[in-house]
Amino acid sequence: MTITLLSWNINGARAIHRAGFLTWLTDAAPDILCLQETRAEIDQLPADLVAPPPYYTAWQASARKKGHSGTAIFSRREPRAVSFGIGRPEFDDEGRTIVAEYDAFTLVNCYFPNGGRDKERVPYKLDFYDAFLDFCEVRRSHGKPLIFCGDVNTAHRPIDLARPKANENSTGFLPEERAWLDRVVAAGYVDSFRHCHPDEVGAYTWWLQWGQARERNIGWRIDYFFVTPDLAPHITGAFILPGVRGSDHCPAGLTLALP
C-alpha cells in the first residue's frame, strides 16, 4: 500500500478557500493532508471546507487568541483515534498540535511557534521544542512508528535557506533553534526530504511576501516530515510543491510504501 501525505501552512483557512483550495485538493488527492495556521473557528468556515468528501477531517482552533495558529487533518481513512495537544496547557491553548492514530503509525501534525521579529518568543519556542520532543519520545516508546510534520519555523542547515550568512542572527536560523533539530536527528528521527535529496539546493517551502522573494526563490525550507527509523526503509519519495500558491508557504510531501 502506497500512501501520500502532504503538509501545508495555509496562512488562513478562509483565504485559502477563496483561492481555490478545494479544487487543488481534488487534483492533488493526498491520502492525508496536514494543515497549519488555519486561523479560524470551525463555525467560521464554509461547510464544503469543513468536511469535503471523501475526507474525514479534524479541526483544532486556537483557544488563547482567536484568529491565530490552528491546525487540521484531512484523511481518506478515518484515524483510529484523534487527540489534541501535547499535554502541556501553556502550549496547548494555542491550538498547535493534532495527533492521529493509524494502524501503521502515529501522525503528529504541528504548527511550531515563531520566535518573533524581535526574538521575544524564542524562549517560548525553545521550551515548546523540548516539550514536543519529549511528547514524541513518549509516544514512540509505545512501539508504534511515528511521523511528525508541519511548519517547524527553523531551517536546519545552510543548505536549507538561500542566504544563511545574512540570517545567522535571525530567528528561524539561530544556533539554539538549529541545535534542537540536531537533537531530533540524534534521537533517530529522519528528515525525509534530506533522506531522499541529501544535496539538493534551492528547495524551499517558505518565502517572504515582498521583494519578489518567491519569484527569485530567496526562501527557506522550514516545513518537514520527520519519521522514526523504522519507517525510513518505507519512504518512496519526499518532495516540495513550490508551484502551489495561496500562502507564503508551499506544501511538502511524503510517500510511503507500507505492508
XYZ file of N, CA and C in Angstrom:
777
model
N 0.847 -1.193 0.000
C 0.000 0.000 0.000
C 0.879 1.239 0.000
N 0.700 2.086 -0.979
C 1.428 3.356 -1.045
C 0.494 4.477 -0.621
N 0.963 5.312 0.303
C 0.159 6.447 0.732
C 0.956 7.735 0.540
N 0.238 8.789 0.254
C 0.832 10.115 0.072
C 0.329 11.030 1.170
N 1.280 11.676 1.844
C 0.961 12.647 2.891
C 1.466 14.017 2.442
N 0.677 15.040 2.683
C 1.074 16.413 2.413
C 0.934 17.236 3.684
N 1.792 18.223 3.822
C 1.738 19.167 4.929
C 1.848 20.567 4.351
N 0.975 21.479 4.845
C 0.950 22.823 4.256
C 0.503 23.840 5.305
N 1.323 24.845 5.522
C 0.911 26.017 6.293
C 0.139 26.915 5.330
N -1.178 26.997 5.538
C -2.024 27.682 4.563
C -2.213 29.164 4.868
N -1.766 29.619 6.055
C -1.832 31.043 6.386
C -3.262 31.582 6.295
N -4.201 30.789 6.817
C -5.595 31.232 6.864
C -6.517 30.360 6.043
N -7.407 29.604 6.712
C -8.287 28.670 6.006
C -9.311 29.381 5.133
N -9.849 30.510 5.623
C -10.860 31.202 4.824
C -10.246 31.797 3.563
N -9.042 32.334 3.677
C -8.387 32.911 2.500
C -8.031 31.833 1.486
N -7.544 30.699 1.958
C -7.141 29.647 1.028
C -8.369 29.033 0.350
N -9.495 29.009 1.058
C -10.732 28.517 0.447
C -11.131 29.410 -0.721
N -11.031 30.713 -0.523
C -11.363 31.651 -1.600
C -10.393 31.536 -2.762
N -9.179 31.076 -2.490
C -8.153 30.963 -3.538
C -8.225 29.650 -4.311
N -9.250 28.829 -4.041
C -9.420 27.605 -4.819
C -8.859 26.357 -4.178
N -8.789 26.340 -2.850
C -8.205 25.206 -2.138
C -8.889 23.888 -2.480
N -10.209 23.868 -2.552
C -10.907 22.605 -2.765
C -10.631 22.032 -4.146
N -10.474 22.883 -5.140
C -10.089 22.394 -6.464
C -8.700 21.786 -6.422
N -7.788 22.475 -5.746
C -6.429 21.923 -5.591
C -6.466 20.590 -4.862
N -7.257 20.489 -3.797
C -7.332 19.255 -3.018
C -7.824 18.099 -3.884
N -8.819 18.350 -4.702
C -9.328 17.307 -5.600
C -8.250 16.854 -6.570
N -7.499 17.801 -7.098
C -6.446 17.460 -8.063
C -5.265 16.759 -7.392
N -4.861 17.259 -6.222
C -3.701 16.680 -5.541
C -4.028 15.314 -4.944
N -5.226 15.159 -4.405
C -5.753 13.891 -3.902
C -4.820 13.163 -2.938
N -4.283 13.840 -1.916
C -3.450 13.123 -0.954
C -4.295 12.158 -0.119
N -3.644 11.149 0.428
C -4.337 10.279 1.371
C -4.529 10.968 2.710
N -3.524 11.747 3.104
C -3.603 12.516 4.345
C -3.031 13.906 4.074
N -3.733 14.917 4.522
C -3.273 16.303 4.399
C -3.261 16.928 5.788
N -2.116 17.485 6.169
C -1.984 18.193 7.447
C -1.861 19.682 7.166
N -2.712 20.463 7.800
C -2.703 21.910 7.617
C -2.265 22.587 8.904
N -1.550 23.685 8.748
C -1.176 24.523 9.891
C -1.601 25.964 9.631
N -1.727 26.686 10.700
C -2.112 28.098 10.691
C -3.442 28.298 9.960
N -4.445 27.532 10.404
C -5.785 27.658 9.832
C -6.460 28.964 10.254
N -6.165 29.438 11.460
C -6.563 30.776 11.920
C -8.070 31.019 11.848
N -8.858 30.036 12.273
C -10.315 30.210 12.240
C -10.979 29.223 13.186
N -12.129 29.637 13.720
C -13.003 28.718 14.444
C -13.796 27.919 13.411
N -14.170 26.703 13.770
C -14.839 25.850 12.788
C -16.166 26.439 12.335
N -16.857 27.182 13.221
C -18.141 27.766 12.821
C -17.977 28.973 11.903
N -16.740 29.389 11.672
C -16.472 30.483 10.731
C -16.175 29.964 9.329
N -16.106 28.649 9.167
C -15.650 28.065 7.909
C -16.820 27.618 7.039
N -16.682 27.704 5.718
C -17.720 27.190 4.827
C -17.892 25.682 5.013
N -19.123 25.212 4.891
C -19.417 23.802 5.123
C -18.641 22.898 4.178
N -18.431 23.339 2.934
C -17.733 22.471 1.988
C -16.244 22.360 2.295
N -15.727 23.258 3.121
C -14.339 23.171 3.554
C -14.213 22.340 4.825
N -15.194 22.397 5.685
C -15.114 21.694 6.966
C -14.982 20.190 6.757
N -15.744 19.622 5.831
C -15.708 18.170 5.632
C -15.964 17.823 4.173
N -14.984 18.082 3.293
C -15.190 17.789 1.872
C -15.053 16.291 1.588
N -16.047 15.663 0.968
C -15.903 14.242 0.627
C -14.702 14.047 -0.296
N -13.956 12.945 -0.162
C -14.202 11.784 0.694
C -13.423 11.847 2.012
N -13.113 13.025 2.499
C -12.200 13.146 3.627
C -12.910 13.205 4.979
N -12.346 12.467 5.928
C -12.594 12.707 7.346
C -11.728 13.897 7.738
N -12.262 14.806 8.546
C -11.458 15.960 8.954
C -11.515 16.147 10.467
N -10.433 16.697 10.989
C -10.368 17.112 12.390
C -9.763 18.506 12.416
N -10.442 19.440 13.074
C -10.005 20.826 13.132
C -9.713 21.213 14.575
N -8.679 21.993 14.746
C -8.331 22.499 16.066
C -8.154 24.007 15.981
N -8.945 24.727 16.743
C -8.824 26.186 16.785
C -7.909 26.588 17.938
N -7.473 27.828 17.901
C -6.664 28.365 18.991
C -7.587 28.909 20.068
N -7.417 28.427 21.312
C -8.289 28.873 22.397
C -7.827 30.184 23.008
N -6.518 30.447 22.946
C -5.994 31.624 23.641
C -6.259 32.897 22.853
N -5.950 32.890 21.598
C -6.043 34.107 20.791
C -6.729 33.767 19.481
N -7.958 34.220 19.334
C -8.733 33.883 18.155
C -8.048 34.429 16.896
N -8.127 33.636 15.829
C -7.560 34.064 14.563
C -6.081 33.802 14.422
N -5.503 33.041 15.362
C -4.086 32.703 15.289
C -3.925 31.187 15.362
N -2.817 30.703 14.860
C -2.466 29.284 14.930
C -3.584 28.426 14.332
N -3.854 27.279 14.940
C -4.871 26.365 14.437
C -4.292 25.341 13.476
N -4.790 24.111 13.570
C -4.323 23.015 12.712
C -5.516 22.179 12.277
N -5.294 21.354 11.262
C -6.342 20.460 10.779
C -5.707 19.258 10.100
N -6.447 18.163 10.066
C -6.056 16.968 9.332
C -7.217 16.560 8.436
N -6.911 16.276 7.167
C -7.857 15.688 6.219
C -7.334 14.280 5.927
N -8.195 13.271 6.048
C -7.731 11.900 5.898
C -8.768 11.064 5.159
N -8.340 10.364 4.118
C -9.262 9.494 3.388
C -9.752 8.344 4.267
N -8.883 7.872 5.141
C -9.260 6.826 6.079
C -9.369 7.444 7.468
N -10.489 7.243 8.118
C -10.647 7.820 9.454
C -9.632 7.218 10.411
N -8.896 8.043 11.133
C -7.935 7.500 12.103
C -8.637 6.679 13.185
N -7.861 5.811 13.811
C -8.399 5.034 14.934
C -8.729 5.939 16.121
N -7.955 7.010 16.250
C -8.194 7.965 17.335
C -7.554 9.290 16.961
N -8.116 10.377 17.467
C -7.565 11.715 17.266
C -7.529 12.410 18.622
N -6.426 13.084 18.900
C -6.314 13.860 20.129
C -5.644 15.188 19.810
N -5.734 16.112 20.757
C -5.233 17.464 20.535
C -4.257 17.838 21.637
N -3.145 18.456 21.243
C -2.193 18.957 22.212
C -1.153 17.931 22.618
N -0.192 18.418 23.417
C 0.902 17.573 23.883
C 0.879 17.411 25.403
N -0.240 17.791 26.016
C -0.382 17.596 27.449
C 0.217 18.691 28.311
N 0.489 19.850 27.700
C 1.043 20.982 28.444
C 0.156 22.193 28.178
N -0.659 22.620 29.148
C -1.615 23.705 28.907
C -0.989 24.983 28.381
N 0.223 25.295 28.823
C 0.846 26.543 28.384
C 1.166 26.538 26.890
N 1.183 25.355 26.305
C 1.392 25.232 24.858
C 0.105 24.866 24.126
N -0.714 24.044 24.773
C -1.874 23.507 24.075
C -2.969 24.532 23.842
N -2.996 25.611 24.626
C -4.065 26.579 24.422
C -3.804 27.485 23.220
N -2.734 27.232 22.483
C -2.517 27.955 21.224
C -2.952 27.126 20.011
N -3.467 25.934 20.237
C -4.030 25.149 19.136
C -3.017 24.719 18.104
N -1.921 24.115 18.549
C -0.810 23.855 17.647
C -0.636 22.401 17.212
N -1.273 21.449 17.871
C -0.903 20.059 17.636
C -2.121 19.145 17.566
N -2.182 18.329 16.510
C -3.168 17.253 16.376
C -2.417 15.937 16.246
N -2.890 14.915 16.946
C -2.297 13.585 16.882
C -3.340 12.613 16.338
N -2.998 11.909 15.268
C -3.896 10.926 14.661
C -3.242 9.548 14.722
N -3.988 8.589 15.229
C -3.504 7.216 15.341
C -4.030 6.385 14.179
N -3.105 5.789 13.441
C -3.445 4.857 12.388
C -2.889 3.478 12.758
N -3.315 2.454 12.018
C -2.817 1.108 12.311
C -1.306 1.034 12.196
N -0.753 1.706 11.177
C 0.669 1.534 10.870
C 1.574 2.551 11.538
N 1.032 3.683 11.997
C 1.875 4.737 12.570
C 1.027 5.734 13.340
N 1.720 6.519 14.142
C 1.142 7.697 14.788
C 1.584 8.919 13.996
N 0.658 9.808 13.695
C 0.957 11.025 12.947
C 0.724 12.226 13.847
N 1.750 13.081 13.976
C 1.654 14.293 14.780
C 1.819 15.492 13.851
N 0.764 16.276 13.730
C 0.754 17.468 12.892
C 0.896 18.686 13.791
N 1.902 19.514 13.535
C 2.186 20.599 14.473
C 2.553 21.901 13.757
N 2.021 22.999 14.283
C 2.455 24.336 13.895
C 3.311 24.868 15.031
N 4.615 24.859 14.839
C 5.558 25.236 15.885
C 5.605 26.756 16.026
N 5.919 27.256 17.208
C 5.957 28.710 17.420
C 7.018 29.406 16.572
N 6.721 30.643 16.250
C 7.686 31.534 15.610
C 8.422 32.300 16.709
N 9.703 32.560 16.505
C 10.481 33.276 17.517
C 10.176 34.750 17.622
N 9.459 35.316 16.636
C 9.105 36.732 16.669
C 10.178 37.602 16.040
N 9.755 38.704 15.484
C 10.690 39.601 14.796
C 11.777 40.114 15.720
N 11.432 40.346 16.980
C 12.418 40.841 17.946
C 12.954 39.726 18.842
N 12.678 38.481 18.437
C 13.136 37.285 19.162
C 12.506 37.161 20.545
N 11.419 37.904 20.773
C 10.835 37.890 22.107
C 10.220 36.534 22.458
N 9.866 35.748 21.430
C 9.244 34.452 21.709
C 10.215 33.282 21.518
N 11.486 33.571 21.333
C 12.446 32.473 21.172
C 12.478 31.572 22.409
N 12.506 32.111 23.642
C 12.476 31.208 24.804
C 11.239 30.307 24.825
N 10.077 30.869 24.509
C 8.845 30.068 24.437
C 8.972 28.991 23.364
N 9.511 29.385 22.221
C 9.688 28.441 21.117
C 10.594 27.280 21.524
N 11.695 27.588 22.189
C 12.629 26.541 22.604
C 12.008 25.643 23.669
N 11.230 26.224 24.571
C 10.533 25.409 25.565
C 9.521 24.485 24.892
N 8.822 25.017 23.903
C 7.873 24.195 23.148
C 8.610 23.059 22.450
N 9.719 23.381 21.795
C 10.516 22.352 21.130
C 10.839 21.203 22.083
N 11.325 21.538 23.265
C 11.714 20.499 24.224
C 10.508 19.656 24.636
N 9.396 20.327 24.935
C 8.202 19.604 25.354
C 7.667 18.728 24.219
N 7.740 19.228 22.998
C 7.247 18.465 21.851
C 8.078 17.204 21.637
N 9.396 17.330 21.701
C 10.242 16.152 21.506
C 10.013 15.139 22.621
N 9.863 15.609 23.850
C 9.552 14.700 24.954
C 8.245 13.948 24.675
N 7.250 14.682 24.195
C 5.956 14.074 23.872
C 6.116 12.995 22.812
N 6.838 13.312 21.754
C 7.040 12.332 20.670
C 7.799 11.110 21.164
N 8.778 11.332 22.022
C 9.561 10.205 22.532
C 8.701 9.281 23.399
N 7.775 9.839 24.174
C 6.877 9.006 24.962
C 5.978 8.192 24.035
N 5.407 8.833 23.016
C 4.550 8.105 22.073
C 5.347 7.045 21.330
N 6.549 7.374 20.960
C 7.411 6.434 20.248
C 7.731 5.217 21.116
N 7.847 5.417 22.427
C 8.193 4.326 23.333
C 7.100 3.268 23.405
N 5.906 3.593 22.898
C 4.831 2.611 22.881
C 5.051 1.544 21.810
N 6.030 1.773 20.941
C 6.405 0.751 19.973
C 5.860 0.937 18.571
N 5.050 1.964 18.356
C 4.499 2.191 17.015
C 5.340 3.236 16.285
N 5.597 3.051 14.975
C 6.294 4.094 14.210
C 5.585 5.436 14.320
N 6.368 6.504 14.224
C 5.819 7.847 14.394
C 6.299 8.765 13.283
N 5.394 9.603 12.816
C 5.692 10.668 11.854
C 5.313 11.983 12.509
N 6.198 12.977 12.447
C 5.725 14.319 12.795
C 6.034 15.260 11.641
N 5.101 16.163 11.419
C 5.222 17.068 10.274
C 4.694 18.429 10.649
N 4.974 19.392 9.785
C 4.432 20.718 9.958
C 5.449 21.815 9.734
N 5.022 23.011 10.065
C 5.856 24.204 9.959
C 6.684 24.301 11.233
N 7.954 23.881 11.153
C 8.841 23.856 12.314
C 9.409 25.240 12.601
N 9.342 26.136 11.613
C 9.781 27.523 11.775
C 11.281 27.661 12.010
N 12.058 26.654 11.578
C 13.517 26.745 11.629
C 14.104 26.003 10.434
N 15.058 26.623 9.775
C 15.848 25.953 8.738
C 17.019 25.255 9.430
N 17.235 24.000 9.090
C 18.200 23.202 9.847
C 19.645 23.541 9.501
N 19.973 23.534 8.231
C 21.370 23.687 7.820
C 21.481 24.791 6.767
N 22.697 25.269 6.494
C 22.845 26.332 5.493
C 22.221 25.991 4.142
N 22.203 24.719 3.785
C 21.605 24.324 2.511
C 20.096 24.575 2.485
N 19.509 24.773 3.665
C 18.062 24.873 3.770
C 17.522 26.304 3.694
N 18.362 27.259 3.382
C 17.878 28.611 3.114
C 18.812 29.296 2.128
N 18.270 30.281 1.444
C 19.019 30.901 0.352
C 20.173 31.756 0.842
N 20.019 32.387 2.004
C 21.025 33.337 2.483
C 21.409 33.032 3.935
N 22.126 31.948 4.155
C 22.448 31.571 5.536
C 23.317 32.578 6.263
N 24.309 33.151 5.611
C 25.194 34.103 6.295
C 24.433 35.336 6.749
N 23.543 35.822 5.917
C 22.786 37.025 6.241
C 21.767 36.791 7.352
N 21.463 35.520 7.654
C 20.425 35.216 8.628
C 20.946 34.491 9.867
N 22.249 34.569 10.089
C 22.823 33.876 11.242
C 22.281 34.388 12.570
N 21.806 35.628 12.584
C 21.269 36.211 13.813
C 19.759 36.414 13.733
N 19.124 35.709 12.805
C 17.672 35.831 12.631
C 16.978 34.623 13.233
N 15.838 34.867 13.900
C 15.087 33.729 14.386
C 14.647 32.869 13.203
N 14.686 31.588 13.420
C 14.482 30.641 12.339
C 15.778 30.044 11.842
N 16.906 30.665 12.248
C 18.217 30.110 11.898
C 19.235 30.370 13.014
N 18.722 30.624 14.214
C 19.618 30.831 15.345
C 20.281 29.515 15.745
N 21.514 29.558 16.246
C 22.187 28.315 16.644
C 21.378 27.466 17.609
N 20.711 28.108 18.577
C 19.955 27.332 19.558
C 18.705 26.692 18.956
N 18.132 27.325 17.928
C 16.990 26.724 17.235
C 17.453 25.542 16.396
N 18.536 25.722 15.682
C 19.071 24.645 14.847
C 19.577 23.482 15.693
N 20.076 23.788 16.895
C 20.568 22.730 17.779
C 19.448 21.767 18.157
N 18.219 22.268 18.269
C 17.114 21.360 18.573
C 16.904 20.368 17.430
N 17.008 20.837 16.196
C 16.882 19.912 15.062
C 18.028 18.906 15.053
N 19.209 19.323 15.487
C 20.305 18.360 15.662
C 19.901 17.277 16.663
N 19.248 17.681 17.755
C 18.802 16.717 18.759
C 17.766 15.756 18.189
N 16.879 16.282 17.369
C 15.861 15.437 16.733
C 16.529 14.351 15.889
N 17.498 14.753 15.082
C 18.208 13.793 14.234
C 19.018 12.820 15.091
N 19.669 13.335 16.142
C 20.451 12.474 17.024
C 19.567 11.443 17.719
N 18.300 11.776 17.937
C 17.366 10.835 18.547
C 16.876 9.778 17.557
N 17.290 9.909 16.296
C 16.965 8.895 15.306
C 15.918 9.284 14.291
N 15.296 10.445 14.455
C 14.278 10.862 13.503
C 14.927 11.221 12.166
N 14.269 10.859 11.090
C 14.815 11.012 9.740
C 14.077 12.139 9.027
N 14.825 13.134 8.586
C 14.290 14.211 7.746
C 14.058 13.596 6.367
N 12.800 13.349 6.041
C 12.502 12.564 4.842
C 12.998 13.236 3.567
N 12.927 14.574 3.516
C 13.370 15.246 2.297
C 14.872 15.076 2.105
N 15.643 15.284 3.174
C 17.094 15.115 3.045
C 17.481 13.647 2.893
N 16.662 12.736 3.378
C 16.877 11.311 3.149
C 16.855 11.006 1.655
N 15.933 11.660 0.953
C 15.788 11.417 -0.492
C 16.633 12.360 -1.347
N 16.911 13.540 -0.835
C 17.602 14.573 -1.608
C 18.695 15.206 -0.743
N 19.746 14.471 -0.409
C 20.723 14.975 0.567
C 21.444 16.247 0.159
N 21.612 16.476 -1.134
C 22.424 17.609 -1.586
C 21.655 18.624 -2.416
N 20.343 18.494 -2.481
C 19.583 19.399 -3.347
C 19.550 20.807 -2.761
N 19.907 21.782 -3.584
C 19.879 23.182 -3.172
C 18.669 23.870 -3.793
N 18.288 25.000 -3.220
C 17.176 25.769 -3.764
C 15.820 25.148 -3.505
N 15.737 24.211 -2.552
C 14.479 23.541 -2.231
C 13.897 24.186 -0.976
N 12.920 25.056 -1.167
C 12.385 25.838 -0.062
C 10.871 25.685 0.038
N 10.338 25.961 1.238
C 8.896 25.851 1.463
C 8.264 27.151 1.936
N 9.070 28.187 2.177
C 8.544 29.469 2.645
C 9.373 30.608 2.069
N 8.659 31.691 1.707
C 9.296 32.881 1.146
C 8.645 34.123 1.740
N 9.431 35.178 1.916
C 8.856 36.463 2.287
C 7.856 36.910 1.230
N 6.879 37.709 1.654
C 5.829 38.120 0.735
C 6.118 39.463 0.076
N 7.375 39.854 0.055
C 7.740 41.085 -0.631
C 9.098 40.879 -1.302
N 9.463 41.857 -2.124
C 10.749 41.814 -2.803
C 10.873 40.702 -3.826
N 9.718 40.185 -4.301
C 9.705 39.080 -5.266
C 10.556 37.894 -4.788
N 10.501 37.656 -3.481
C 11.325 36.584 -2.916
C 10.975 35.227 -3.510
N 9.699 34.993 -3.712
C 9.309 33.680 -4.259
C 9.719 33.546 -5.715
N 9.504 34.584 -6.466
C 9.888 34.549 -7.883
C 11.390 34.365 -8.034
N 12.159 34.935 -7.122
C 13.622 34.815 -7.156
C 14.122 33.599 -6.375
N 13.204 32.898 -5.755
C 13.499 31.716 -4.929
C 14.489 32.035 -3.809
N 14.255 33.163 -3.145
C 15.014 33.509 -1.940
C 14.188 33.019 -0.759
N 14.330 31.738 -0.446
C 13.432 31.121 0.511
C 14.126 30.330 1.595
N 13.294 29.643 2.373
C 13.732 28.802 3.494
C 12.978 27.482 3.433
N 13.625 26.404 3.805
C 12.927 25.132 3.997
C 12.685 24.973 5.494
N 11.448 25.236 5.904
C 11.107 25.178 7.329
C 9.925 24.251 7.596
N 9.444 23.562 6.568
C 8.332 22.620 6.695
C 8.874 21.210 6.438
N 8.560 20.282 7.323
C 9.238 18.985 7.326
C 8.274 17.823 7.521
N 8.736 16.650 7.090
C 8.230 15.364 7.546
C 9.399 14.621 8.165
N 9.331 14.379 9.458
C 10.302 13.530 10.140
C 9.641 12.191 10.451
N 10.400 11.112 10.285
C 9.878 9.783 10.577
C 10.861 9.042 11.483
N 10.342 8.118 12.270
C 11.211 7.274 13.075
C 11.950 6.292 12.168
N 13.094 5.771 12.639
C 13.947 4.942 11.759
C 13.249 3.726 11.178
N 12.250 3.186 11.886
C 11.556 2.009 11.368
C 10.723 2.309 10.132
N 10.421 3.582 9.890
C 9.681 3.962 8.682
C 10.591 4.348 7.525
N 11.841 4.677 7.808
C 12.741 5.157 6.757
C 12.841 4.195 5.574
N 12.929 2.867 5.779
C 13.010 1.967 4.621
C 11.753 1.969 3.756
N 10.666 2.507 4.290
C 9.404 2.520 3.546
C 9.182 3.819 2.782
N 10.112 4.785 2.908
C 9.989 6.036 2.161
C 10.244 5.775 0.683
N 9.291 6.132 -0.146
C 9.475 6.005 -1.595
C 9.631 7.358 -2.277
N 9.383 8.432 -1.551
C 9.558 9.754 -2.119
C 9.323 10.840 -1.085
N 9.994 11.953 -1.284
C 9.773 13.155 -0.483
C 9.934 14.331 -1.428
N 9.056 15.306 -1.312
C 9.017 16.340 -2.340
C 8.456 17.632 -1.784
N 8.653 18.695 -2.543
C 8.148 20.032 -2.245
C 7.391 20.512 -3.482
N 6.296 21.238 -3.275
C 5.453 21.699 -4.388
C 5.452 23.224 -4.458
N 6.566 23.828 -4.911
C 6.670 25.291 -4.890
C 5.706 25.988 -5.840
N 5.155 25.272 -6.795
C 4.217 25.889 -7.723
C 2.824 26.076 -7.155
N 2.551 25.517 -5.991
C 1.231 25.652 -5.369
C 1.180 26.970 -4.603
N 0.283 27.848 -5.024
C 0.178 29.182 -4.435
C -1.016 29.267 -3.487
N -1.183 30.449 -2.897
C -2.280 30.692 -1.979
C -1.811 31.001 -0.575
N -0.526 30.754 -0.284
C 0.056 31.000 1.022
C 1.498 31.417 0.809
N 2.126 31.925 1.881
C 3.553 32.208 1.790
C 4.387 30.935 1.945
N 3.731 29.830 2.290
C 4.351 28.515 2.289
C 3.834 27.719 1.097
N 4.531 26.652 0.753
C 4.013 25.679 -0.197
C 3.961 24.316 0.478
N 3.220 23.364 -0.077
C 3.140 22.044 0.545
C 4.459 21.272 0.452
N 4.691 20.464 1.482
C 5.750 19.452 1.468
C 5.067 18.095 1.492
N 5.708 17.096 0.870
C 5.059 15.801 0.737
C 5.966 14.635 1.052
N 5.316 13.499 1.326
C 5.999 12.252 1.645
C 5.166 11.104 1.100
N 5.822 10.132 0.483
C 5.138 8.907 0.074
C 5.798 7.725 0.775
N 4.947 6.818 1.234
C 5.389 5.637 1.952
C 4.764 4.396 1.325
N 5.530 3.330 1.212
C 5.025 2.031 0.811
C 4.970 1.163 2.059
N 3.753 0.864 2.513
C 3.551 0.138 3.757
C 2.963 -1.235 3.498
N 3.264 -2.203 4.344
C 2.672 -3.526 4.180
C 1.149 -3.459 4.253
